[in-house]
PDB file of C-alpha atoms in Angstrom:
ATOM      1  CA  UNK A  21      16.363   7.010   6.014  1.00 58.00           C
ATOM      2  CA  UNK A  22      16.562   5.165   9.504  1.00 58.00           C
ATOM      3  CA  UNK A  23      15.816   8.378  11.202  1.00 60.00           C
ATOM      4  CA  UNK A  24      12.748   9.507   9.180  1.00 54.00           C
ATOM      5  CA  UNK A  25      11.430   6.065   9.398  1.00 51.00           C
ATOM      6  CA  UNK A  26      11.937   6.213  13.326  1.00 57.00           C
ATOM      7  CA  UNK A  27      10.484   9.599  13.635  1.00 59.00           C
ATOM      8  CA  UNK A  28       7.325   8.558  10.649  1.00 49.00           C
ATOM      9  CA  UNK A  29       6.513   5.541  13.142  1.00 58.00           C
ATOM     10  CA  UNK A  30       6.469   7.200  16.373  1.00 60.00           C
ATOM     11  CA  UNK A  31       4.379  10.213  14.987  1.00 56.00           C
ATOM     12  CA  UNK A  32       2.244   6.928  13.363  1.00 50.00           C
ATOM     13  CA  UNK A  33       1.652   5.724  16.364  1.00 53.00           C
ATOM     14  CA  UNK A  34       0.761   8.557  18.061  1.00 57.00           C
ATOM     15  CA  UNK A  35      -2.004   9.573  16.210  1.00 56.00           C
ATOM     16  CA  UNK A  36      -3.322   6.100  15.749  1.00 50.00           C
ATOM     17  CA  UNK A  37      -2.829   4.486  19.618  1.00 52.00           C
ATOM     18  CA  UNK A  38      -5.741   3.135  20.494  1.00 52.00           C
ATOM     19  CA  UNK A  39      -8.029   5.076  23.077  1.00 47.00           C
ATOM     20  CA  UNK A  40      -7.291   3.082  26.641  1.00 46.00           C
ATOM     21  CA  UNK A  41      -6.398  -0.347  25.228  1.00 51.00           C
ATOM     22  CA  UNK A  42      -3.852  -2.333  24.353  1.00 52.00           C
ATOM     23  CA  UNK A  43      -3.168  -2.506  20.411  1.00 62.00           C
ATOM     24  CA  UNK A  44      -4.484  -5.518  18.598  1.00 73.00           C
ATOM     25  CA  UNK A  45      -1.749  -7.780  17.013  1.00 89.00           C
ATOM     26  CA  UNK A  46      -1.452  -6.502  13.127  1.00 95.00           C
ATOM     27  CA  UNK A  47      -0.694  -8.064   9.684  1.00 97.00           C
ATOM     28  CA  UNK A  48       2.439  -6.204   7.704  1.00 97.00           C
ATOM     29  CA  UNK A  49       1.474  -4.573   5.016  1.00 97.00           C
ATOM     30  CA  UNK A  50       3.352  -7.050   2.993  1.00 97.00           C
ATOM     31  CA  UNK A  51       1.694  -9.809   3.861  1.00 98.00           C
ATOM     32  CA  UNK A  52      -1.826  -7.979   3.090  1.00 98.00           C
ATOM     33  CA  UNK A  53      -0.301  -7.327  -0.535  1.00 98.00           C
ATOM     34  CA  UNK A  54       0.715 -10.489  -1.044  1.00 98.00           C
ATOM     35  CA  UNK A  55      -2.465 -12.123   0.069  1.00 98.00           C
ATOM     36  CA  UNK A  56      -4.693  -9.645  -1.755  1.00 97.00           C
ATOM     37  CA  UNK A  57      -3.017 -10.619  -5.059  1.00 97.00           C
ATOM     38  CA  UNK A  58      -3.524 -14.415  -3.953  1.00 97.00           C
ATOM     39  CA  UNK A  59      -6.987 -13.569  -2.896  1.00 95.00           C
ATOM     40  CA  UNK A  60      -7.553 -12.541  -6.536  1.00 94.00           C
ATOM     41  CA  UNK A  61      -6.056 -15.337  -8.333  1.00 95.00           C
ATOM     42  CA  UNK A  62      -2.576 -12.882  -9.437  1.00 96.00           C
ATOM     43  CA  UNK A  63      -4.306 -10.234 -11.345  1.00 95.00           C
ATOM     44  CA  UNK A  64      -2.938  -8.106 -14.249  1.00 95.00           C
ATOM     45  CA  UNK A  65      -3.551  -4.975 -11.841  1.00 95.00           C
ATOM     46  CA  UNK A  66      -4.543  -3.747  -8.682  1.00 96.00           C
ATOM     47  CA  UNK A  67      -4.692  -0.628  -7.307  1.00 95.00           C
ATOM     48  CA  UNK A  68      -6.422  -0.464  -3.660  1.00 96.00           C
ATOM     49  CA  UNK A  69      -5.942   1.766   0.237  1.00 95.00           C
ATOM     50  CA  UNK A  70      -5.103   0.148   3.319  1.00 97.00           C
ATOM     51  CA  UNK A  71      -5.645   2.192   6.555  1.00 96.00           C
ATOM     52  CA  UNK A  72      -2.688   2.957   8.352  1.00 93.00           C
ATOM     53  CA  UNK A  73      -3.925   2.077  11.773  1.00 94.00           C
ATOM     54  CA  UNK A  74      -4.951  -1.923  10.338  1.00 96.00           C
ATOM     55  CA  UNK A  75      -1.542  -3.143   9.506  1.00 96.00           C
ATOM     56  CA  UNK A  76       2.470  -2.523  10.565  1.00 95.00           C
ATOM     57  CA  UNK A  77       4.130  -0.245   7.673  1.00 93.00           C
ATOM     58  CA  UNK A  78       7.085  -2.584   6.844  1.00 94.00           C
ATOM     59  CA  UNK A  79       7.429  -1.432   3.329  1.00 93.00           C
ATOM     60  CA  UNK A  80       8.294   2.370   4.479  1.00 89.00           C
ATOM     61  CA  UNK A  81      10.671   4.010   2.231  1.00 87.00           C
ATOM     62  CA  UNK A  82       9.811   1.815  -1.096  1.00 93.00           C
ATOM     63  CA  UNK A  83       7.813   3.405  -3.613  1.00 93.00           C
ATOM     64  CA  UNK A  84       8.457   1.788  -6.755  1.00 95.00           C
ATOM     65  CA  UNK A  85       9.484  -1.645  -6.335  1.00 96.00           C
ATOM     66  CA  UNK A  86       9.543  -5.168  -7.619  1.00 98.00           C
ATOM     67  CA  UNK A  87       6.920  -7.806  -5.506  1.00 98.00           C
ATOM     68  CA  UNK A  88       7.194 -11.529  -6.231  1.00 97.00           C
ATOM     69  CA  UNK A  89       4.109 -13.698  -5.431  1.00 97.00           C
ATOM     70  CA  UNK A  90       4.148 -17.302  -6.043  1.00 96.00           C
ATOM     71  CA  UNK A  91       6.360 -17.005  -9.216  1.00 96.00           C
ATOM     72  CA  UNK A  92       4.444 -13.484 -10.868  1.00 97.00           C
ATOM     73  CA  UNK A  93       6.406 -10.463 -10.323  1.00 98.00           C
ATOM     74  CA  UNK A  94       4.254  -6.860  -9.902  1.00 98.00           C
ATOM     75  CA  UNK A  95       5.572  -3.532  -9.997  1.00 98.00           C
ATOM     76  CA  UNK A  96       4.375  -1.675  -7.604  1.00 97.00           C
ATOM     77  CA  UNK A  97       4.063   1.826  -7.236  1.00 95.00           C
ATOM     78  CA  UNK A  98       3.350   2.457  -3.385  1.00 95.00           C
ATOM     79  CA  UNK A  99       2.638   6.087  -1.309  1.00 91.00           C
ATOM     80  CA  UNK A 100       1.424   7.007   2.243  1.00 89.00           C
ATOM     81  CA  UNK A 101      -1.053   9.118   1.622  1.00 89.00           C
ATOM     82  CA  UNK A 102      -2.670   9.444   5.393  1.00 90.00           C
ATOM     83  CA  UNK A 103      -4.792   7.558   6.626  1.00 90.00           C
ATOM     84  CA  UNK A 104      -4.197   5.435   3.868  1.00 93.00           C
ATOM     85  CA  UNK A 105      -1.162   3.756   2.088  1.00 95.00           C
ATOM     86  CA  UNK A 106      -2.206   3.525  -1.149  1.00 95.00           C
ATOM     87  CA  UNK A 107      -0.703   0.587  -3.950  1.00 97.00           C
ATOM     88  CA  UNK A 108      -0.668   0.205  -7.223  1.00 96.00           C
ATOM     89  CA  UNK A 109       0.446  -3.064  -8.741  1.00 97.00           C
ATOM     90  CA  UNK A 110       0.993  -3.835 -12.212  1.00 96.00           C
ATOM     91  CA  UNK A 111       1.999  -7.395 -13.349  1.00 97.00           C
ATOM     92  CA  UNK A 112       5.137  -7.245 -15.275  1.00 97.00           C
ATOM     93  CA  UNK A 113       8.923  -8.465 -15.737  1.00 97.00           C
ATOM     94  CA  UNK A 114      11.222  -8.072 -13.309  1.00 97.00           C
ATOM     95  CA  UNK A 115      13.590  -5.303 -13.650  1.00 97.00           C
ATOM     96  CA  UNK A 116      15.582  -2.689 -11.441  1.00 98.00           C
ATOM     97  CA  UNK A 117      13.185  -0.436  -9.904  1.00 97.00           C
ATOM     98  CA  UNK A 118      15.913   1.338  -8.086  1.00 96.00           C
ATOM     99  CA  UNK A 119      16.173   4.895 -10.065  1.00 96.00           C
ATOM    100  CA  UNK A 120      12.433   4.896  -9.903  1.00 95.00           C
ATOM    101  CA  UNK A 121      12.052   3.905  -6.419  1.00 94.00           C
ATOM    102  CA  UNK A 122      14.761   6.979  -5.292  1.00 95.00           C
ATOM    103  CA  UNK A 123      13.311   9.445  -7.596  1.00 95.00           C
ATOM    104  CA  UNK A 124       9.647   9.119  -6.240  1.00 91.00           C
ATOM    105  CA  UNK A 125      10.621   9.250  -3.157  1.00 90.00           C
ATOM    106  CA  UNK A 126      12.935  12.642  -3.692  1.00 91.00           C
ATOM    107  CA  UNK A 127       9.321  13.882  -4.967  1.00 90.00           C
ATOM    108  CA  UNK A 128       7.864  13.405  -1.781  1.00 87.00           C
ATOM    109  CA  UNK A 129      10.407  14.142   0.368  1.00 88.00           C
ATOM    110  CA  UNK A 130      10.400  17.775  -1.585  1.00 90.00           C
ATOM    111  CA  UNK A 131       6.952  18.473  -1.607  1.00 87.00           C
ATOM    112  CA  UNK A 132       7.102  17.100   1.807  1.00 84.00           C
ATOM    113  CA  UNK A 133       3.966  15.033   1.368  1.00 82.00           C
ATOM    114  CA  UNK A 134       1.272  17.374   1.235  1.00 88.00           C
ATOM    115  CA  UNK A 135       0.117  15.857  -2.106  1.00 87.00           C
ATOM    116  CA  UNK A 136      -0.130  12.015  -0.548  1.00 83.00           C
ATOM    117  CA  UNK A 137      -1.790  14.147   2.082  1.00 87.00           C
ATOM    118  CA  UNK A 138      -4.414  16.001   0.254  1.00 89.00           C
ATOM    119  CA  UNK A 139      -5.090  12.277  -2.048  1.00 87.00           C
ATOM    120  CA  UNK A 140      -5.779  10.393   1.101  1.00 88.00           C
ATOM    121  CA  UNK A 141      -8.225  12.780   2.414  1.00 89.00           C
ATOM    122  CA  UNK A 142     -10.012  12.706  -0.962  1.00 89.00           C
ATOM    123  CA  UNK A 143      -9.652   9.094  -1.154  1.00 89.00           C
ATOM    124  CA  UNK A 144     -11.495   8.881   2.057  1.00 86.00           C
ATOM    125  CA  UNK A 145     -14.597  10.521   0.648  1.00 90.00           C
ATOM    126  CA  UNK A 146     -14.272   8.621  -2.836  1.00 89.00           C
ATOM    127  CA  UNK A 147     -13.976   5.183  -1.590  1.00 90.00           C
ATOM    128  CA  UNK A 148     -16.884   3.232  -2.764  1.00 88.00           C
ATOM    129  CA  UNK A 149     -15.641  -0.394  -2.918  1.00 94.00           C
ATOM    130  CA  UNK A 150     -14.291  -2.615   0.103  1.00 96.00           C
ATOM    131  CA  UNK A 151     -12.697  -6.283   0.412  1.00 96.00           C
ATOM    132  CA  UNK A 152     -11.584  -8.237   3.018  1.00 97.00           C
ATOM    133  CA  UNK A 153      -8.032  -9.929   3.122  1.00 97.00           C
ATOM    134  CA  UNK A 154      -7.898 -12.536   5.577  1.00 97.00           C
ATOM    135  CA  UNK A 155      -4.534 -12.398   6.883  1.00 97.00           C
ATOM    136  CA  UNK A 156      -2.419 -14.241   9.829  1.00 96.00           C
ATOM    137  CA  UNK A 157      -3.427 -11.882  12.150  1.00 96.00           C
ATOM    138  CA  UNK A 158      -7.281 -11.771  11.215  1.00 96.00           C
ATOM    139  CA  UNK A 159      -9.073 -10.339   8.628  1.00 97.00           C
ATOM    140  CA  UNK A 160      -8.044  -6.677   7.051  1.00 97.00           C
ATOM    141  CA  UNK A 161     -10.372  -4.628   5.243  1.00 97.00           C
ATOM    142  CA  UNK A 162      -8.798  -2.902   1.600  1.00 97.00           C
ATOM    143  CA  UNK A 163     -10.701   0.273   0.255  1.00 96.00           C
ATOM    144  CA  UNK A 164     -11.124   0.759  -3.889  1.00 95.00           C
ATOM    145  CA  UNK A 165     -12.188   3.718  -5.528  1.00 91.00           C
ATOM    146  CA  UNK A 166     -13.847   2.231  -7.913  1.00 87.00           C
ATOM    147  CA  UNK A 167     -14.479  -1.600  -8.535  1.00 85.00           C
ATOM    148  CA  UNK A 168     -12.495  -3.550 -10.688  1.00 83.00           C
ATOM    149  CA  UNK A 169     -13.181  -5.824 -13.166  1.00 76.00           C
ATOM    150  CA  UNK A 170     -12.075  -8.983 -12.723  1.00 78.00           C
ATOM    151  CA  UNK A 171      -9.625 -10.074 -15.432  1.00 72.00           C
ATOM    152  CA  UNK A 172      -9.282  -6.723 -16.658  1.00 68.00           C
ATOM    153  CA  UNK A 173      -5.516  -6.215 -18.565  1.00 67.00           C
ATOM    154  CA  UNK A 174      -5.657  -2.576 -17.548  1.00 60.00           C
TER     155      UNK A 174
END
């Protein structure tokens, strides 16, 4: 998994180095999911796109996985989908993720990601909702395909 994530980041950064500059200090993607669910007062759900080329991908390799944020737990179901990385959070107990988390990522390992692939550029032309996440490293903007109601259960 090391190698892929090596070889993911450097063809990452690639495509997204900035045109004769140095590259701006970025937020982890963690921290932009925490504070979005902050930002929102711990909703029941979330599902939103972050670009790729606005935050460092330090959650590579998880796709289903437990998130704790200031004592709620989310499940969250998380894909690259170029030039996005999609999430999908769900608040719910805390339980092991782990079969789910390998399985979904066997999926796109096999179908070698042409499915994320195909989403994101679709996502890109569906995207009709934006928020800003303030984060440590300035503010990050989030992309929704649709808006969502606050307080909504689903």
């Amino acid at each position: 998994m090391l190698l892929l994530r090596q070889l993911h980041e450097a063809a990452l950064r690639r495509l997204l180095a900035p045109a004769g500059g140095a590259a701006a200090a970025k937020p982890k993607a963690s921290e932009v999911l925490s504070r979005h669910l902050r930002q929102r007062g711990l909703p029941h759900w979330t599902s939103y796109c972050v670009k790729y080329s606005a935050v460092r991908n330090d959650q590579f390799g998880l796709s289903h996985f437990n998130w704790q944020v200031d004592g709620a737990n989310y499940h969250v179901l998380r894909t690259g989908c170029f030039p996005f990385i999609k999430y999908h959070c769900s608040r719910a107990p805390r339980r092991d993720l782990a079969l789910q988390n390998a399985a979904f990522t066997a999926l796109k390992l096999l179908n070698a990601g042409i499915p994320t692939l195909l989403y994101g550029i679709g996502s890109w032309f569906l995207v009709s909702v934006t928020e800003t996440v303030h984060t440590s490293c300035g503010p990050v903007t989030i992309y929704f395909l649709n808006k969502e109601d606050e307080g909504a259960m689903y």
